[in-house]
mmCIF file of C-alpha atoms and ligand atoms in Angstrom:
data_model
loop_
_atom_site.group_PDB
_atom_site.id
_atom_site.type_symbol
_atom_site.label_atom_id
_atom_site.label_comp_id
_atom_site.label_asym_id
_atom_site.label_seq_id
_atom_site.Cartn_x
_atom_site.Cartn_y
_atom_site.Cartn_z
ATOM 1 C CA MET A 1 -18.041 91.768 -88.407
ATOM 2 C CA PRO A 2 -15.534 92.600 -90.368
ATOM 3 C CA ALA A 3 -13.976 89.062 -91.228
ATOM 4 C CA PHE A 4 -17.325 88.943 -93.392
ATOM 5 C CA ASP A 5 -16.513 91.290 -95.739
ATOM 6 C CA ALA A 6 -13.681 89.241 -96.819
ATOM 7 C CA LEU A 7 -16.063 86.346 -98.041
ATOM 8 C CA LYS A 8 -16.299 85.175 -101.458
ATOM 9 C CA ILE A 9 -20.319 85.016 -101.492
ATOM 10 C CA ASP A 10 -21.687 86.941 -104.251
ATOM 11 C CA GLU A 11 -24.382 89.208 -102.726
ATOM 12 C CA ARG A 12 -27.076 87.641 -105.205
ATOM 13 C CA GLY A 13 -26.194 84.285 -104.722
ATOM 14 C CA PRO A 14 -25.066 81.992 -107.404
ATOM 15 C CA THR A 15 -26.493 84.229 -110.080
ATOM 16 C CA GLN A 16 -28.681 83.106 -112.866
ATOM 17 C CA SER A 17 -29.150 85.149 -116.110
ATOM 18 C CA ALA A 18 -32.584 86.553 -116.808
ATOM 19 C CA THR A 19 -32.779 84.598 -120.037
ATOM 20 C CA SER A 20 -31.972 81.107 -118.362
ATOM 21 C CA ALA A 21 -34.387 81.881 -115.353
ATOM 22 C CA ARG A 22 -37.115 82.479 -118.405
ATOM 23 C CA HIS A 23 -36.027 79.580 -119.987
ATOM 24 C CA GLU A 24 -36.406 77.585 -116.733
ATOM 25 C CA PHE A 25 -39.807 79.079 -116.184
ATOM 26 C CA ALA A 26 -40.819 78.352 -119.865
ATOM 27 C CA GLN A 27 -39.779 74.531 -119.223
ATOM 28 C CA ALA A 28 -41.579 74.176 -116.122
ATOM 29 C CA VAL A 29 -44.680 75.908 -117.675
ATOM 30 C CA TRP A 30 -44.623 73.195 -120.649
ATOM 31 C CA SER A 31 -44.152 69.951 -118.238
ATOM 32 C CA GLY A 32 -46.820 71.379 -116.036
ATOM 33 C CA LEU A 33 -49.671 72.267 -118.516
ATOM 34 C CA THR A 34 -48.965 68.833 -120.445
ATOM 35 C CA LYS A 35 -49.785 66.832 -117.410
ATOM 36 C CA PRO A 36 -53.273 65.180 -117.530
ATOM 37 C CA GLN A 37 -53.944 67.072 -114.211
ATOM 38 C CA ARG A 38 -52.368 70.169 -115.207
ATOM 39 C CA GLU A 39 -50.205 72.147 -112.760
ATOM 40 C CA LEU A 40 -47.991 75.320 -112.455
ATOM 41 C CA PRO A 41 -45.171 74.888 -109.591
ATOM 42 C CA SER A 42 -46.310 77.248 -106.542
ATOM 43 C CA ILE A 43 -42.681 78.851 -106.902
ATOM 44 C CA TYR A 44 -43.668 80.730 -109.838
ATOM 45 C CA LEU A 45 -46.629 82.768 -108.102
ATOM 46 C CA TYR A 46 -43.851 84.925 -106.398
ATOM 47 C CA ASP A 47 -42.509 87.272 -109.132
ATOM 48 C CA GLU A 48 -42.274 90.887 -108.367
ATOM 49 C CA LEU A 49 -46.486 91.226 -108.195
ATOM 50 C CA GLY A 50 -46.956 88.053 -107.107
ATOM 51 C CA THR A 51 -44.796 88.967 -103.782
ATOM 52 C CA ALA A 52 -46.572 92.279 -103.406
ATOM 53 C CA LEU A 53 -49.837 90.486 -103.357
ATOM 54 C CA PHE A 54 -48.669 87.805 -100.886
ATOM 55 C CA GLU A 55 -47.532 90.841 -98.543
ATOM 56 C CA ALA A 56 -51.148 92.042 -99.106
ATOM 57 C CA ILE A 57 -52.601 88.647 -98.104
ATOM 58 C CA THR A 58 -50.587 88.964 -94.596
ATOM 59 C CA GLU A 59 -52.545 92.059 -93.637
ATOM 60 C CA LEU A 60 -55.839 90.240 -94.458
ATOM 61 C CA PRO A 61 -58.098 89.854 -91.299
ATOM 62 C CA GLU A 62 -59.062 86.273 -92.741
ATOM 63 C CA TYR A 63 -55.318 85.220 -92.879
ATOM 64 C CA GLY A 64 -54.524 85.025 -89.100
ATOM 65 C CA LEU A 65 -51.532 82.359 -90.121
ATOM 66 C CA ALA A 66 -48.688 85.431 -90.701
ATOM 67 C CA ARG A 67 -49.730 87.495 -87.641
ATOM 68 C CA ALA A 68 -49.956 84.074 -85.227
ATOM 69 C CA ASP A 69 -46.272 83.452 -86.848
ATOM 70 C CA GLU A 70 -45.087 86.924 -86.010
ATOM 71 C CA ARG A 71 -46.876 86.900 -82.500
ATOM 72 C CA LEU A 72 -45.286 83.839 -81.592
ATOM 73 C CA LEU A 73 -41.905 85.037 -82.418
ATOM 74 C CA ARG A 74 -42.248 88.523 -80.577
ATOM 75 C CA ARG A 75 -43.706 86.754 -77.463
ATOM 76 C CA TYR A 76 -41.491 83.776 -77.189
ATOM 77 C CA ALA A 77 -38.070 85.275 -78.437
ATOM 78 C CA GLN A 78 -36.502 85.272 -75.463
ATOM 79 C CA GLN A 79 -37.493 82.012 -74.586
ATOM 80 C CA ILE A 80 -36.477 80.288 -78.169
ATOM 81 C CA LEU A 81 -32.922 82.100 -77.704
ATOM 82 C CA GLU A 82 -32.627 80.363 -74.217
ATOM 83 C CA HIS A 83 -32.416 76.905 -75.914
ATOM 84 C CA LEU A 84 -29.456 78.106 -78.312
ATOM 85 C CA PRO A 85 -25.552 78.621 -78.332
ATOM 86 C CA PRO A 86 -23.910 81.821 -78.567
ATOM 87 C CA SER A 87 -21.847 82.752 -81.782
ATOM 88 C CA LEU A 88 -24.799 81.882 -84.075
ATOM 89 C CA ILE A 89 -25.207 82.507 -87.618
ATOM 90 C CA VAL A 90 -28.905 82.696 -88.893
ATOM 91 C CA ALA A 91 -29.902 81.355 -92.553
ATOM 92 C CA GLU A 92 -33.580 81.869 -93.290
ATOM 93 C CA LEU A 93 -35.374 79.663 -96.095
ATOM 94 C CA GLY A 94 -37.770 82.091 -97.655
ATOM 95 C CA SER A 95 -37.170 85.489 -95.872
ATOM 96 C CA GLY A 96 -39.839 87.532 -97.471
ATOM 97 C CA SER A 97 -39.470 90.907 -96.186
ATOM 98 C CA GLY A 98 -38.188 89.685 -92.830
ATOM 99 C CA ARG A 99 -40.822 91.342 -90.843
ATOM 100 C CA LYS A 100 -41.625 88.494 -88.497
ATOM 101 C CA THR A 101 -37.847 87.596 -88.307
ATOM 102 C CA ARG A 102 -36.882 90.861 -86.761
ATOM 103 C CA TRP A 103 -38.237 89.966 -83.381
ATOM 104 C CA LEU A 104 -35.880 87.359 -83.218
ATOM 105 C CA LEU A 105 -32.990 88.898 -84.545
ATOM 106 C CA GLU A 106 -33.315 91.918 -82.216
ATOM 107 C CA ALA A 107 -33.392 89.531 -79.197
ATOM 108 C CA LEU A 108 -30.368 87.434 -80.768
ATOM 109 C CA SER A 109 -28.232 90.494 -81.497
ATOM 110 C CA ARG A 110 -28.869 91.764 -78.015
ATOM 111 C CA ARG A 111 -26.355 88.964 -76.747
ATOM 112 C CA ASP A 112 -23.962 88.588 -79.985
ATOM 113 C CA ALA A 113 -23.161 90.027 -83.149
ATOM 114 C CA LEU A 114 -24.998 88.177 -85.777
ATOM 115 C CA VAL A 115 -24.871 87.329 -89.092
ATOM 116 C CA TYR A 116 -27.910 86.722 -91.288
ATOM 117 C CA PHE A 117 -28.655 85.269 -94.513
ATOM 118 C CA PRO A 118 -32.130 85.490 -95.808
ATOM 119 C CA ILE A 119 -32.312 83.118 -98.815
ATOM 120 C CA ASP A 120 -35.402 84.021 -101.105
ATOM 121 C CA ILE A 121 -36.152 83.409 -104.987
ATOM 122 C CA SER A 122 -37.721 86.998 -105.012
ATOM 123 C CA ALA A 123 -35.389 90.253 -105.332
ATOM 124 C CA SER A 124 -37.873 92.499 -104.337
ATOM 125 C CA ALA A 125 -38.462 90.321 -100.696
ATOM 126 C CA LEU A 126 -34.639 90.288 -100.551
ATOM 127 C CA SER A 127 -34.547 94.066 -101.028
ATOM 128 C CA LYS A 128 -37.127 94.800 -98.541
ATOM 129 C CA CYS A 129 -35.379 92.486 -96.037
ATOM 130 C CA ARG A 130 -32.180 94.656 -96.636
ATOM 131 C CA ARG A 131 -34.077 97.832 -95.797
ATOM 132 C CA GLU A 132 -35.894 96.163 -92.667
ATOM 133 C CA PHE A 133 -32.442 95.645 -91.044
ATOM 134 C CA ALA A 134 -30.705 98.564 -92.366
ATOM 135 C CA GLY A 135 -30.393 100.251 -89.039
ATOM 136 C CA MET A 136 -29.607 97.200 -86.861
ATOM 137 C CA GLY A 137 -25.825 97.803 -86.703
ATOM 138 C CA SER A 138 -25.020 94.195 -84.719
ATOM 139 C CA VAL A 139 -26.797 92.192 -87.816
ATOM 140 C CA SER A 140 -24.630 91.830 -91.003
ATOM 141 C CA LEU A 141 -27.204 90.847 -93.926
ATOM 142 C CA VAL A 142 -25.802 88.512 -96.780
ATOM 143 C CA GLY A 143 -28.953 88.197 -98.936
ATOM 144 C CA LEU A 144 -29.021 85.121 -101.223
ATOM 145 C CA GLU A 145 -31.378 85.339 -104.367
ATOM 146 C CA THR A 146 -31.695 81.483 -104.771
ATOM 147 C CA SER A 147 -33.211 78.265 -103.928
ATOM 148 C CA TYR A 148 -33.382 77.070 -100.506
ATOM 149 C CA LEU A 149 -30.862 74.432 -100.611
ATOM 150 C CA GLU A 150 -28.413 76.069 -103.077
ATOM 151 C CA GLY A 151 -28.823 79.276 -100.617
ATOM 152 C CA LEU A 152 -28.216 77.129 -97.457
ATOM 153 C CA ARG A 153 -25.240 75.335 -98.672
ATOM 154 C CA ALA A 154 -23.556 78.561 -99.750
ATOM 155 C CA ALA A 155 -24.198 80.288 -96.151
ATOM 156 C CA ILE A 156 -23.245 76.981 -94.235
ATOM 157 C CA SER A 157 -19.984 77.160 -96.500
ATOM 158 C CA THR A 158 -18.961 80.121 -94.611
ATOM 159 C CA ARG A 159 -18.916 78.268 -91.357
ATOM 160 C CA ARG A 160 -15.779 78.854 -89.134
ATOM 161 C CA PRO A 161 -14.906 76.823 -86.000
ATOM 162 C CA GLY A 162 -17.038 77.576 -82.868
ATOM 163 C CA GLN A 163 -20.011 78.705 -85.112
ATOM 164 C CA THR A 164 -23.567 77.047 -84.849
ATOM 165 C CA PHE A 165 -26.304 77.646 -87.493
ATOM 166 C CA LEU A 166 -30.012 78.489 -86.741
ATOM 167 C CA VAL A 167 -32.071 77.766 -89.814
ATOM 168 C CA LEU A 168 -35.636 79.419 -89.897
ATOM 169 C CA PHE A 169 -38.169 78.063 -91.964
ATOM 170 C CA LEU A 170 -41.226 79.909 -90.918
ATOM 171 C CA GLY A 171 -44.658 80.905 -92.386
ATOM 172 C CA SER A 172 -45.741 77.239 -92.895
ATOM 173 C CA THR A 173 -44.086 77.296 -96.275
ATOM 174 C CA VAL A 174 -43.089 73.710 -95.326
ATOM 175 C CA GLY A 175 -46.976 73.129 -95.984
ATOM 176 C CA ASN A 176 -46.166 73.887 -99.510
ATOM 177 C CA PHE A 177 -44.734 70.509 -99.914
ATOM 178 C CA GLU A 178 -46.689 66.970 -100.041
ATOM 179 C CA ARG A 179 -45.764 65.378 -96.861
ATOM 180 C CA PRO A 180 -43.417 62.771 -98.143
ATOM 181 C CA ALA A 181 -41.565 65.526 -100.109
ATOM 182 C CA ALA A 182 -41.535 67.570 -96.957
ATOM 183 C CA GLU A 183 -39.233 65.057 -95.088
ATOM 184 C CA LYS A 184 -37.247 64.538 -97.881
ATOM 185 C CA PHE A 185 -36.632 68.420 -97.911
ATOM 186 C CA LEU A 186 -36.038 68.639 -94.210
ATOM 187 C CA GLN A 187 -33.673 65.630 -94.538
ATOM 188 C CA GLU A 188 -31.716 67.527 -97.225
ATOM 189 C CA VAL A 189 -31.655 70.420 -94.874
ATOM 190 C CA ARG A 190 -30.135 68.209 -91.899
ATOM 191 C CA HIS A 191 -27.669 66.868 -94.511
ATOM 192 C CA CYS A 192 -26.154 70.343 -94.805
ATOM 193 C CA LEU A 193 -26.024 70.626 -90.860
ATOM 194 C CA ALA A 194 -23.808 69.640 -88.322
ATOM 195 C CA PRO A 195 -25.022 68.150 -85.051
ATOM 196 C CA GLY A 196 -25.844 70.651 -82.801
ATOM 197 C CA ASP A 197 -27.396 73.142 -85.274
ATOM 198 C CA SER A 198 -30.843 73.879 -84.802
ATOM 199 C CA LEU A 199 -34.075 74.582 -87.150
ATOM 200 C CA LEU A 200 -36.824 76.730 -86.091
ATOM 201 C CA LEU A 201 -40.061 75.551 -88.138
ATOM 202 C CA GLY A 202 -43.357 77.471 -88.294
ATOM 203 C CA SER A 203 -46.241 75.035 -89.257
ATOM 204 C CA ASP A 204 -50.146 76.116 -89.591
ATOM 205 C CA LEU A 205 -52.078 73.990 -87.416
ATOM 206 C CA GLU A 206 -55.642 72.356 -88.474
ATOM 207 C CA LYS A 207 -58.513 74.447 -87.591
ATOM 208 C CA PRO A 208 -62.315 74.737 -88.351
ATOM 209 C CA ILE A 209 -62.635 74.232 -92.280
ATOM 210 C CA GLU A 210 -64.555 77.294 -92.585
ATOM 211 C CA THR A 211 -61.770 79.238 -91.143
ATOM 212 C CA MET A 212 -59.224 77.769 -93.486
ATOM 213 C CA LEU A 213 -60.938 78.179 -96.573
ATOM 214 C CA LEU A 214 -61.882 81.897 -95.815
ATOM 215 C CA ALA A 215 -58.141 82.737 -95.264
ATOM 216 C CA TYR A 216 -57.220 81.271 -98.638
ATOM 217 C CA ASP A 217 -60.558 82.619 -100.547
ATOM 218 C CA ASP A 218 -61.079 85.998 -98.872
ATOM 219 C CA PRO A 219 -63.870 88.155 -99.915
ATOM 220 C CA LEU A 220 -61.531 90.945 -101.164
ATOM 221 C CA GLY A 221 -60.252 88.720 -103.729
ATOM 222 C CA VAL A 222 -56.846 89.454 -103.086
ATOM 223 C CA THR A 223 -55.787 85.593 -102.851
ATOM 224 C CA ALA A 224 -57.862 85.330 -106.178
ATOM 225 C CA ALA A 225 -55.446 88.035 -107.514
ATOM 226 C CA PHE A 226 -52.504 86.316 -106.014
ATOM 227 C CA ASN A 227 -53.395 82.992 -107.832
ATOM 228 C CA LEU A 228 -54.625 84.815 -111.200
ATOM 229 C CA ASN A 229 -51.183 86.636 -111.369
ATOM 230 C CA LEU A 230 -49.492 83.502 -112.242
ATOM 231 C CA LEU A 231 -51.170 83.371 -115.524
ATOM 232 C CA ALA A 232 -50.805 86.810 -115.967
ATOM 233 C CA ARG A 233 -46.909 86.402 -115.572
ATOM 234 C CA ILE A 234 -46.765 83.703 -117.998
ATOM 235 C CA ASN A 235 -48.221 86.442 -120.208
ATOM 236 C CA ARG A 236 -46.014 89.066 -119.666
ATOM 237 C CA GLU A 237 -42.726 86.907 -119.350
ATOM 238 C CA LEU A 238 -43.802 84.157 -121.690
ATOM 239 C CA GLY A 239 -46.011 85.911 -124.506
ATOM 240 C CA GLY A 240 -48.985 83.847 -123.390
ATOM 241 C CA ASP A 241 -52.456 84.905 -124.134
ATOM 242 C CA PHE A 242 -54.343 83.767 -121.183
ATOM 243 C CA VAL A 243 -57.542 85.579 -120.635
ATOM 244 C CA LEU A 244 -57.812 86.333 -117.308
ATOM 245 C CA GLY A 245 -61.283 86.788 -116.861
ATOM 246 C CA GLN A 246 -61.809 83.302 -117.939
ATOM 247 C CA PHE A 247 -60.235 81.853 -115.328
ATOM 248 C CA SER A 248 -61.493 81.607 -111.694
ATOM 249 C CA HIS A 249 -59.486 81.235 -108.541
ATOM 250 C CA GLN A 250 -60.602 77.558 -106.768
ATOM 251 C CA VAL A 251 -60.475 76.812 -103.079
ATOM 252 C CA ARG A 252 -60.940 73.294 -101.374
ATOM 253 C CA TYR A 253 -59.920 71.573 -98.299
ATOM 254 C CA ASP A 254 -59.302 68.070 -98.701
ATOM 255 C CA GLU A 255 -59.714 66.523 -95.398
ATOM 256 C CA ARG A 256 -58.083 63.154 -96.112
ATOM 257 C CA GLU A 257 -54.686 64.884 -97.389
ATOM 258 C CA ARG A 258 -55.207 67.633 -94.668
ATOM 259 C CA ARG A 259 -54.529 70.456 -96.984
ATOM 260 C CA ILE A 260 -55.884 73.615 -98.642
ATOM 261 C CA GLU A 261 -55.998 73.202 -102.238
ATOM 262 C CA MET A 262 -55.899 76.188 -104.738
ATOM 263 C CA ARG A 263 -56.668 75.880 -108.395
ATOM 264 C CA LEU A 264 -57.246 78.020 -111.572
ATOM 265 C CA ARG A 265 -60.234 76.850 -113.213
ATOM 266 C CA SER A 266 -61.197 77.382 -116.957
ATOM 267 C CA GLU A 267 -64.839 78.878 -117.107
ATOM 268 C CA ARG A 268 -65.425 77.852 -120.722
ATOM 269 C CA GLN A 269 -63.616 75.875 -123.472
ATOM 270 C CA GLN A 270 -60.907 77.674 -124.824
ATOM 271 C CA SER A 271 -57.447 77.382 -126.395
ATOM 272 C CA VAL A 272 -54.395 79.448 -124.764
ATOM 273 C CA SER A 273 -50.880 79.627 -126.655
ATOM 274 C CA ILE A 274 -47.748 80.258 -124.842
ATOM 275 C CA PRO A 275 -45.037 80.908 -127.354
ATOM 276 C CA ALA A 276 -41.831 80.884 -125.110
ATOM 277 C CA SER A 277 -43.105 77.298 -124.221
ATOM 278 C CA GLU A 278 -43.838 76.438 -127.706
ATOM 279 C CA LEU A 279 -47.348 75.213 -126.455
ATOM 280 C CA THR A 280 -50.901 75.465 -127.199
ATOM 281 C CA CYS A 281 -53.696 74.103 -124.784
ATOM 282 C CA THR A 282 -57.022 73.620 -125.154
ATOM 283 C CA PHE A 283 -58.868 73.774 -121.550
ATOM 284 C CA ARG A 284 -62.314 72.133 -121.058
ATOM 285 C CA GLU A 285 -65.003 74.102 -119.383
ATOM 286 C CA GLY A 286 -64.318 73.394 -115.750
ATOM 287 C CA GLU A 287 -61.049 71.797 -116.078
ATOM 288 C CA THR A 288 -58.206 72.977 -113.520
ATOM 289 C CA ILE A 289 -54.437 74.147 -113.259
ATOM 290 C CA TRP A 290 -53.499 72.888 -109.791
ATOM 291 C CA THR A 291 -51.259 75.922 -108.289
ATOM 292 C CA GLU A 292 -50.529 75.472 -104.613
ATOM 293 C CA ALA A 293 -51.070 72.932 -101.663
ATOM 294 C CA CYS A 294 -51.051 74.121 -98.268
ATOM 295 C CA HIS A 295 -50.915 71.317 -95.661
ATOM 296 C CA LYS A 296 -52.015 71.514 -92.118
ATOM 297 C CA PHE A 297 -50.693 69.886 -89.375
ATOM 298 C CA CYS A 298 -50.624 68.443 -85.610
ATOM 299 C CA LEU A 299 -48.259 68.934 -83.061
ATOM 300 C CA GLU A 300 -47.518 65.525 -82.713
ATOM 301 C CA GLU A 301 -47.139 65.100 -86.303
ATOM 302 C CA ILE A 302 -44.509 67.871 -86.316
ATOM 303 C CA ARG A 303 -42.664 66.074 -83.609
ATOM 304 C CA LYS A 304 -42.811 62.559 -85.417
ATOM 305 C CA MET A 305 -41.239 64.670 -88.578
ATOM 306 C CA ALA A 306 -38.493 65.953 -86.541
ATOM 307 C CA GLN A 307 -37.567 62.165 -85.612
ATOM 308 C CA ASN A 308 -38.079 61.077 -88.810
ATOM 309 C CA THR A 309 -35.538 63.899 -90.549
ATOM 310 C CA GLY A 310 -32.396 63.526 -88.037
ATOM 311 C CA PHE A 311 -33.672 65.941 -85.654
ATOM 312 C CA VAL A 312 -34.584 65.919 -81.922
ATOM 313 C CA SER A 313 -37.774 68.283 -81.216
ATOM 314 C CA VAL A 314 -36.744 70.418 -78.280
ATOM 315 C CA ALA A 315 -39.693 72.724 -77.825
ATOM 316 C CA GLN A 316 -42.958 73.804 -79.436
ATOM 317 C CA TRP A 317 -44.785 77.006 -79.050
ATOM 318 C CA VAL A 318 -48.498 77.544 -79.929
ATOM 319 C CA ASP A 319 -50.468 80.190 -80.848
ATOM 320 C CA HIS A 320 -54.201 79.762 -79.495
ATOM 321 C CA GLU A 321 -55.757 82.690 -81.291
ATOM 322 C CA TRP A 322 -54.958 80.977 -84.913
ATOM 323 C CA PRO A 323 -53.564 77.795 -84.120
ATOM 324 C CA PHE A 324 -49.959 77.877 -85.385
ATOM 325 C CA ALA A 325 -46.748 76.486 -83.774
ATOM 326 C CA GLU A 326 -43.174 77.432 -84.095
ATOM 327 C CA SER A 327 -41.274 74.175 -83.381
ATOM 328 C CA LEU A 328 -37.399 74.037 -82.431
ATOM 329 C CA TRP A 329 -35.539 71.301 -83.596
ATOM 330 C CA ILE A 330 -31.761 70.478 -83.118
ATOM 331 C CA ALA A 331 -29.809 68.402 -85.439
ATOM 332 C CA ALA A 332 -28.857 65.067 -83.943
HETATM 333 C C1 AVJ B 401 -46.396 81.335 -97.900
HETATM 334 C C2 AVJ B 401 -46.877 79.098 -98.726
HETATM 335 C C3 AVJ B 401 -46.931 79.917 -96.422
HETATM 336 O O1 AVJ B 401 -49.411 78.350 -97.683
HETATM 337 O O2 AVJ B 401 -50.378 79.767 -96.641
HETATM 338 C C4 AVJ B 401 -51.072 82.248 -98.820
HETATM 339 C C5 AVJ B 401 -49.110 80.990 -99.395
HETATM 340 N N1 AVJ B 401 -51.033 81.093 -100.784
HETATM 341 N N2 AVJ B 401 -52.400 82.330 -99.581
HETATM 342 C C6 AVJ B 401 -49.597 79.795 -97.355
HETATM 343 C C7 AVJ B 401 -50.192 81.643 -99.539
HETATM 344 C C8 AVJ B 401 -52.219 81.678 -100.490
HETATM 345 C C9 AVJ B 401 -48.709 80.546 -97.997
HETATM 346 N N3 AVJ B 401 -47.281 80.469 -97.744
#
């Protein structure tokens, strides 16, 4: 696709200097830790080490989610593609290493040359992704190291007449939003798109509570390390002095909200200072920092979400080994 070389998209997306990224992190830590229920935004879990730990999570026997997602894409790539027009441009929100996406892109690129925009805040995820697709001559990859919507807007701005976009939002990342915020976000995605563009949405389905708890509190402690790494990151990047051994990984399932909640619990009363955020916090014993919510869905609710956000749900594929769904929506 030679025309693509001429495009004026920075490979790294709208670049941000390291100092302004650090400043934003310092600000976010300040505002999260000064709330009555302290919290830290889950996007900050994914620095280089956090991304590696998340990759390890996807290999855990207890975390069936990632394998279910990949199984569905592998098994149904052909069926998914039958719903999609030729001359597709693919943009993926949170591509990670691109491993699961490979199945779909392989099937798509057998029909047509393909442009693929992986969008991820993790530079290391994007470089893995580049390696994953390096050997696939029919895929032109343009990585965008930025937030989902900013990346999506940059990708869509390259649209030429006759091209249709497919947005991938896999791995149940949509579950990290509170339900109303998820709809608002999907509406914003819809606003970036034109009628006839599509969205493939991966969502984890409700399942027995024991199974869900184990998936987020694995006996090896990888998820605990993933969670605690957020404090380690504050120490590394913001000069914090969290003593990691004095915090523990806490997981519960809220049946009313239908979500896994991850927190970090202070095991004793302690003070922590974070110079770059100009903050000193005192934690009570048992006090928690909220780090991530992972909402679980049912099939009907996903179809309803499509309706509420300006899409038409055209098909759903479900994995029965680990209840998980891929839903294909077309922009109305
Ligand atoms: C990457 C957001 C989909 O919610 O299951 C995995 C993140 N956190 N284990 C999820 C996660 C702890 C994961 N997502």
